[in-house]
XYZ file of C-alpha atoms in Angstrom:
534
model
C 12.638 43.403 7.399
C 10.900 40.047 7.144
C 11.395 36.913 9.192
C 12.933 34.971 6.362
C 15.174 37.674 4.996
C 18.928 37.161 5.107
C 20.336 38.818 8.222
C 16.927 39.441 9.787
C 16.773 38.994 13.588
C 15.162 35.778 14.871
C 11.555 36.243 15.951
C 12.222 34.690 19.356
C 14.423 37.631 20.325
C 11.402 39.972 20.259
C 13.573 42.992 19.645
C 12.662 46.448 20.845
C 12.957 49.463 18.602
C 16.410 50.317 19.988
C 17.562 46.734 19.523
C 16.309 46.625 15.920
C 18.214 49.843 15.219
C 21.303 48.279 16.806
C 20.887 45.134 14.683
C 20.698 47.137 11.489
C 23.606 49.444 12.465
C 25.706 46.322 13.179
C 25.152 45.013 9.632
C 26.115 48.391 8.189
C 29.111 48.886 10.465
C 27.528 52.191 11.526
C 27.303 53.814 14.957
C 24.032 53.715 16.887
C 23.955 57.001 18.796
C 21.136 57.239 21.336
C 22.371 60.272 23.236
C 19.941 63.023 24.051
C 20.282 66.750 23.383
C 21.131 67.640 27.017
C 24.751 66.704 27.918
C 24.048 66.370 31.644
C 21.603 63.545 30.887
C 24.182 61.610 28.869
C 26.641 60.908 31.682
C 26.715 57.095 32.033
C 27.850 57.450 35.660
C 25.200 60.038 36.477
C 21.987 59.626 38.443
C 19.581 60.382 35.622
C 17.685 57.280 34.439
C 17.861 56.136 30.854
C 14.554 54.879 29.492
C 13.705 52.000 27.147
C 14.369 54.181 24.121
C 18.066 54.003 25.067
C 18.118 50.422 26.348
C 19.247 47.149 24.781
C 19.559 43.736 26.367
C 22.952 42.149 26.960
C 21.849 38.855 25.411
C 21.050 40.624 22.147
C 24.471 42.255 22.163
C 26.068 38.835 22.806
C 24.061 37.332 19.917
C 25.411 39.991 17.564
C 29.004 39.537 18.661
C 29.137 35.740 18.806
C 26.831 34.727 15.948
C 25.686 37.909 14.327
C 24.109 38.365 10.931
C 26.166 38.914 7.793
C 26.957 42.510 6.848
C 25.235 44.359 4.060
C 27.061 44.037 0.750
C 30.102 46.254 0.664
C 30.018 46.793 4.458
C 31.963 45.379 7.412
C 29.944 44.290 10.424
C 30.858 46.150 13.617
C 29.220 46.940 16.937
C 29.450 50.702 17.518
C 27.251 52.160 20.235
C 27.131 55.581 21.854
C 24.989 56.522 24.842
C 23.301 53.111 25.153
C 22.129 51.370 28.334
C 22.848 47.620 28.392
C 20.763 45.574 30.810
C 21.571 42.105 32.106
C 24.988 40.490 32.200
C 26.978 40.668 28.977
C 28.597 37.234 29.078
C 31.101 36.478 26.308
C 33.124 33.975 28.330
C 35.236 31.730 26.132
C 33.780 33.200 22.968
C 35.501 34.399 19.823
C 34.367 37.865 18.791
C 35.283 38.641 15.204
C 33.514 41.986 14.631
C 35.118 45.244 15.627
C 33.685 46.538 18.950
C 33.639 50.170 20.036
C 31.278 51.380 22.766
C 31.218 55.028 23.824
C 29.480 56.468 26.873
C 27.479 53.301 27.511
C 25.951 52.282 30.829
C 26.222 48.616 31.849
C 23.738 47.530 34.498
C 25.621 44.300 35.288
C 29.226 43.168 35.183
C 31.013 42.483 31.898
C 32.173 38.848 31.634
C 35.008 38.312 29.140
C 37.210 35.529 30.614
C 39.077 33.451 28.016
C 37.385 35.326 25.201
C 39.107 36.411 21.996
C 38.744 39.769 20.245
C 40.364 41.528 17.351
C 40.081 44.958 19.009
C 37.880 46.008 21.914
C 37.298 49.657 22.749
C 35.160 50.788 25.661
C 35.386 54.564 26.020
C 33.787 56.596 28.797
C 31.530 53.744 29.897
C 30.148 52.987 33.366
C 30.647 49.318 34.233
C 30.071 47.597 37.599
C 32.963 45.168 37.014
C 35.121 43.857 34.178
C 35.985 40.171 34.480
C 38.506 39.442 31.707
C 40.998 36.875 32.952
C 42.959 35.261 30.098
C 41.315 37.472 27.500
C 43.175 37.631 24.165
C 43.126 40.462 21.657
C 44.930 40.652 18.344
C 44.869 44.417 18.510
C 44.114 46.952 21.258
C 42.127 46.836 24.450
C 40.911 50.320 25.384
C 39.144 51.399 28.578
C 39.855 55.159 28.694
C 37.625 57.408 30.806
C 35.590 54.436 32.004
C 34.297 54.204 35.567
C 34.485 50.677 37.010
C 33.006 50.302 40.473
C 34.175 46.848 41.538
C 37.518 46.227 39.895
C 39.012 44.905 36.683
C 40.483 41.451 36.334
C 43.057 40.953 33.555
C 44.993 38.053 35.056
C 47.081 36.275 32.387
C 45.510 38.446 29.676
C 47.272 38.727 26.336
C 46.892 42.078 24.585
C 48.283 42.010 21.056
C 49.192 45.697 20.755
C 48.260 48.505 23.204
C 46.372 48.520 26.498
C 44.906 51.977 27.059
C 43.546 52.935 30.499
C 43.922 56.699 30.380
C 41.655 58.630 32.780
C 40.137 55.395 34.005
C 38.479 55.483 37.441
C 38.469 52.067 39.059
C 37.554 51.021 42.579
C 38.441 47.891 44.508
C 36.806 44.503 44.417
C 36.060 42.244 47.373
C 39.753 41.307 47.651
C 40.880 44.939 47.755
C 42.219 44.919 44.180
C 41.403 47.689 41.764
C 43.120 46.032 38.792
C 44.329 42.434 38.962
C 46.734 41.993 36.040
C 49.157 39.352 37.294
C 50.896 37.547 34.448
C 49.459 39.887 31.823
C 51.285 40.369 28.518
C 50.967 43.548 26.445
C 52.566 43.520 23.005
C 53.325 47.233 22.862
C 52.492 50.127 25.238
C 50.454 50.128 28.412
C 49.179 53.648 28.969
C 47.373 54.322 32.225
C 47.821 58.070 32.384
C 45.669 60.302 34.621
C 44.128 57.119 36.031
C 42.472 56.953 39.462
C 42.926 53.621 41.188
C 41.202 53.069 44.547
C 42.650 49.801 45.793
C 45.703 47.711 44.922
C 46.987 47.752 41.354
C 48.541 44.298 40.992
C 50.804 43.480 38.030
C 52.939 40.659 39.370
C 54.999 39.053 36.631
C 53.463 41.191 33.880
C 55.347 41.785 30.607
C 55.083 45.020 28.626
C 56.516 44.999 25.101
C 57.314 48.718 24.984
C 56.700 51.366 27.695
C 54.485 51.458 30.778
C 53.175 54.933 31.531
C 51.395 55.961 34.734
C 51.977 59.657 34.147
C 49.727 61.858 36.235
C 47.924 58.911 37.825
C 46.863 58.541 41.438
C 47.093 55.131 43.088
C 45.339 55.176 46.438
C 44.935 52.176 48.698
C 44.002 53.105 52.282
C 42.678 49.571 52.771
C 45.939 47.608 52.387
C 49.703 47.711 52.515
C 50.404 48.539 48.851
C 48.846 50.711 46.194
C 51.135 49.249 43.498
C 52.225 45.619 43.659
C 54.326 44.680 40.621
C 57.234 42.372 41.484
C 58.997 40.681 38.544
C 57.530 43.247 36.164
C 59.287 43.297 32.797
C 59.127 46.461 30.664
C 61.126 46.446 27.455
C 61.552 50.217 27.453
C 60.674 52.748 30.185
C 58.480 52.822 33.271
C 57.083 56.342 33.710
C 55.875 57.339 37.182
C 55.976 61.027 36.318
C 53.831 64.120 35.842
C 51.422 64.602 32.971
C 50.842 67.954 31.334
C 47.328 69.197 30.623
C 46.210 71.544 27.915
C 48.222 70.316 24.923
C 47.312 69.932 21.313
C 49.823 67.144 20.847
C 49.245 63.530 21.803
C 51.515 60.949 23.266
C 53.301 58.874 20.681
C 51.467 55.606 20.173
C 48.191 56.774 21.740
C 44.982 56.950 19.767
C 43.426 60.456 19.686
C 41.339 61.698 21.332
C 42.132 59.358 24.215
C 45.886 59.977 24.474
C 47.304 62.465 26.958
C 50.202 64.701 26.022
C 53.226 64.130 28.203
C 55.978 66.004 26.405
C 57.843 68.963 27.881
C 55.137 71.277 29.286
C 54.493 74.573 27.651
C 54.656 77.755 29.681
C 51.731 78.056 32.135
C 50.525 74.537 31.261
C 48.937 72.664 34.143
C 50.717 69.642 35.548
C 49.367 66.650 37.404
C 51.983 64.579 39.168
C 52.022 60.863 39.740
C 50.929 60.070 43.299
C 51.080 56.780 45.142
C 49.172 56.815 48.430
C 50.437 53.582 49.901
C 53.386 51.277 49.390
C 54.817 50.376 45.982
C 56.619 47.114 45.187
C 58.717 46.706 42.040
C 61.092 44.009 43.298
C 63.051 41.994 40.709
C 61.791 44.182 37.866
C 63.604 44.435 34.531
C 63.371 47.698 32.609
C 65.102 48.011 29.243
C 65.623 51.794 29.171
C 64.803 53.504 32.465
C 62.687 53.836 35.573
C 61.561 57.462 35.703
C 60.299 58.854 39.027
C 60.501 62.529 38.061
C 58.178 64.626 40.263
C 56.584 61.457 41.685
C 55.007 61.701 45.133
C 54.831 58.747 47.513
C 52.737 59.093 50.667
C 53.315 56.128 52.945
C 52.839 55.029 56.504
C 55.841 54.173 58.666
C 55.626 50.448 57.838
C 55.268 50.888 54.067
C 57.976 50.907 51.387
C 58.857 52.005 47.921
C 60.608 48.724 47.232
C 63.036 48.465 44.317
C 64.902 45.389 45.528
C 67.042 43.726 42.834
C 65.680 45.979 40.086
C 67.821 46.114 36.934
C 67.726 49.052 34.537
C 70.212 51.162 32.568
C 68.930 54.337 34.232
C 67.110 55.207 37.447
C 65.771 58.759 37.581
C 65.141 59.336 41.268
C 63.811 62.884 40.994
C 60.572 62.777 42.947
C 59.388 64.484 46.091
C 61.002 63.348 49.343
C 58.553 61.209 51.270
C 58.052 61.976 54.940
C 57.370 58.445 56.174
C 58.074 54.918 55.029
C 61.273 53.673 53.402
C 62.924 53.540 50.010
C 64.619 50.152 49.543
C 67.209 49.666 46.779
C 68.908 46.576 48.179
C 70.497 44.516 45.417
C 69.358 46.860 42.639
C 71.693 47.331 39.675
C 71.665 50.441 37.479
C 74.149 52.041 35.124
C 73.179 55.702 35.493
C 71.766 57.065 38.741
C 70.109 60.415 38.029
C 69.068 62.078 41.276
C 68.641 65.197 43.397
C 69.754 65.544 46.985
C 66.266 66.663 48.108
C 64.581 63.581 46.611
C 66.209 61.103 48.988
C 64.728 60.393 52.426
C 66.547 61.178 55.641
C 68.147 58.790 58.164
C 66.208 55.576 58.598
C 64.247 56.098 55.393
C 66.700 54.561 52.920
C 68.182 51.075 52.563
C 70.606 50.233 49.758
C 72.759 47.299 50.798
C 74.204 45.835 47.613
C 72.894 48.709 45.479
C 75.212 48.897 42.440
C 75.514 51.893 40.134
C 78.238 52.951 37.719
C 77.647 56.631 36.985
C 76.247 59.416 39.134
C 74.354 62.142 37.271
C 73.126 64.683 39.836
C 70.479 67.186 38.810
C 71.350 70.548 40.306
C 73.790 71.026 43.156
C 74.699 67.807 44.950
C 77.933 68.531 46.891
C 80.024 65.744 48.327
C 78.953 66.539 51.901
C 75.324 65.868 50.974
C 76.343 62.726 49.098
C 78.008 61.468 52.278
C 74.830 62.305 54.206
C 72.988 60.196 51.603
C 75.223 57.211 52.366
C 74.940 57.764 56.116
C 71.128 57.862 55.850
C 71.204 54.428 54.234
C 73.516 52.881 56.855
C 72.229 53.351 60.401
C 74.842 50.733 61.272
C 78.282 50.916 59.682
C 78.646 49.076 56.371
C 81.656 49.579 54.092
C 80.027 48.665 50.768
C 77.998 51.884 50.142
C 81.116 54.013 50.732
C 83.239 51.860 48.455
C 80.548 51.916 45.750
C 80.361 55.707 45.912
C 84.148 56.034 45.810
C 84.300 53.730 42.798
C 81.724 55.785 40.899
C 83.556 59.019 41.693
C 86.894 57.550 40.668
C 85.385 56.282 37.393
C 84.281 59.837 36.601
C 87.779 61.192 37.300
C 87.031 62.704 40.720
C 89.906 61.057 42.597
C 90.056 63.648 45.378
C 86.366 63.148 46.185
C 86.832 59.379 46.059
C 89.600 59.611 48.671
C 87.387 61.850 50.812
C 84.651 59.202 50.715
C 87.061 56.452 51.776
C 88.319 58.666 54.571
C 84.720 59.157 55.722
C 84.340 55.368 55.661
C 87.313 54.936 58.005
C 85.969 57.581 60.367
C 82.582 55.853 60.395
C 84.267 52.501 61.027
C 86.199 53.995 63.925
C 82.931 54.508 65.807
C 82.444 50.725 65.975
C 85.871 49.956 67.484
C 86.782 49.456 71.159
C 88.416 52.380 73.008
C 91.982 51.381 72.125
C 91.067 51.033 68.460
C 89.307 54.390 68.472
C 92.346 56.048 70.039
C 94.628 54.554 67.405
C 92.185 55.628 64.729
C 92.113 59.190 65.988
C 95.905 59.255 65.917
C 96.007 57.990 62.326
C 93.334 60.471 61.319
C 95.068 63.414 62.969
C 98.461 62.609 61.538
C 97.942 61.353 57.973
C 94.154 60.969 57.573
C 94.433 57.165 57.419
C 96.918 57.472 54.565
C 94.424 59.134 52.197
C 96.276 62.438 52.568
C 99.931 61.369 52.316
C 101.051 64.975 52.069
C 100.446 65.245 55.799
C 103.087 62.558 56.404
C 105.689 64.604 54.547
C 104.852 67.664 56.652
C 105.053 65.725 59.903
C 108.294 64.068 58.797
C 109.821 67.443 58.004
C 108.746 68.862 61.363
C 110.137 65.907 63.298
C 113.341 65.929 61.258
C 113.854 69.637 62.000
C 113.197 69.160 65.726
C 115.522 66.152 65.949
C 118.301 67.804 63.921
C 118.108 70.909 66.098
C 118.193 68.881 69.306
C 121.160 66.727 68.274
C 123.056 69.737 66.947
C 123.288 71.059 70.470
C 123.629 67.675 72.133
C 125.828 65.451 69.998
C 126.044 61.781 70.945
C 129.301 59.977 71.758
C 130.345 57.152 69.427
C 130.025 53.561 70.537
C 133.706 52.992 69.654
C 136.160 55.842 69.690
C 137.862 56.470 66.390
C 135.433 54.250 64.466
C 132.216 54.929 62.583
C 131.068 57.851 60.454
C 131.498 61.547 61.145
C 128.782 62.915 63.425
C 125.929 64.409 61.378
C 122.829 65.357 63.407
C 120.656 65.749 60.276
C 121.478 62.283 58.897
C 121.190 60.729 62.363
C 117.655 62.117 62.829
C 116.656 60.973 59.336
C 117.986 57.474 60.070
C 115.777 57.320 63.162
C 112.670 58.491 61.340
C 112.949 56.168 58.326
C 112.216 52.563 59.292
C 113.811 49.744 57.300
C 116.151 52.195 55.514
C 119.658 52.164 57.103
C 121.790 55.272 56.594
C 124.614 53.939 58.793
C 124.034 56.459 61.568
C 121.647 54.853 63.999
C 123.985 52.119 65.291
C 127.171 54.172 65.445
C 126.242 56.443 68.364
C 125.349 55.812 71.986
C 122.411 57.843 73.365
C 122.137 58.295 77.109
C 119.822 60.064 79.523
C 117.236 62.302 77.879
C 118.655 61.514 74.451
C 117.408 57.942 74.813
C 113.854 59.179 75.135
C 114.255 61.463 72.141
C 115.637 58.595 70.047
C 112.791 56.282 71.108
C 110.154 58.923 70.352
C 111.538 59.690 66.892
C 111.805 55.988 66.036
C 108.224 55.277 67.188
C 106.770 58.268 65.363
C 108.634 57.289 62.216
C 107.126 53.821 62.320
C 103.612 55.255 62.898
C 103.910 57.599 59.933
C 105.365 54.959 57.664
C 102.867 52.205 58.485
C 99.885 54.525 58.166
C 101.014 55.795 54.776
C 101.746 52.240 53.639
C 98.304 51.053 54.752
C 96.593 53.891 52.899
C 98.672 53.252 49.776
C 97.847 49.550 49.812
C 94.122 50.311 50.091
C 94.352 52.636 47.116
C 96.301 50.112 45.081
C 93.765 47.365 45.810
C 90.954 49.584 44.498
C 92.915 50.547 41.409
């Protein structure tokens, strides 16, 4: 290669042997592989030093990417490196990188600066990088960082990824602000896959938009330094958010992932290993919009007492709350709106660990046994102080699925819970209504009590007939009709005013009249409540 030849490197670069090989491989679109024969020496995150035979300078790499030589005839220029050490700071800030870039198992000595740069596709696979600074980066195609180790955080604020963002098996640690990945306002055209990822710090995705699905299957988000491990309010995902387990040991790859970096997440085969999603710290998904579902199957949240899994005002067609019950912290669903609530009774926290004021759902789809008694415990756990709305919402969902008897049982439980908040007189009246006709939700009791009272009254007046008010006037004495006339308010059978009770009979008449009014008003109140909800 001569100084004046087309595509020859400038003399002022003073290229090393490795850099000349890289320059020539770039023009051919070939891969420069500088790995050694011993695998333990090829780990970019390992302690073994890489010598000059495996080293290129960052400024030479930048020269190739920003103003590189033309390709050889019939070839497409591309930077493909494997097992290369890059010294200095690779600064592509604001630049437009046209060539295809794919770096495998490379070791960066300094941070990677990509803010406001533009790429077609950028793939960094299994690399060790001190920090990735890529705010407002734009790619027409993919951005891949699978199996990379990033020591001081990744910044993707307001980034625009044309197709997929792939972070599978990434290990990333926090920056000076405690953030592992800062991706506020990021837009991803298709899938964001961050499966089997290890995040040490806060993963921040405030206001991010994902064009298809967001998968954190099998990932661990750990932030012992701050309040939240996942901070993603106003997140918009067109399809599904997966905070679920990932299966290991498959031959199949996740749809949309690029082998060999995808991780299979289909139904696990027998004896296949599973790695669950774990969040060690709070998680905030407030005001999120999810087009298909939010899936928390087998998820594990480990929180302190003051931390939350916050789903305030989330909207999604389906919420799959099927994770492990957390021991501390709270689950907050206040104002959330879902169509299908898929859950298990042992996934929900106990008293004090759940808040769901204004939580709206249409259909309940329990997985496994979820009897009504446990469902009522679920509502009670969410309402340390009495609130009618959760009971009415549950009753409405049960009634919509045709379970009218269970819906009435829920409304009865609501009245009993309300009774605890009343003054003594109100509680006494409530106990009486409950004991007699169950607040009108069991009207059959009223018929039984009416029959018992009618039999007692008819028997009493059969042996102690009453004298008429006016002799020779009025109807013929009939103890059965007289008792019925006393028990039925409003209805007049012509018996009650024709006879004159005296002595003990006056007390019997007063008691039957009062009990009749109690039964009638309680049944009427219960019927009116039912009619209002119909």
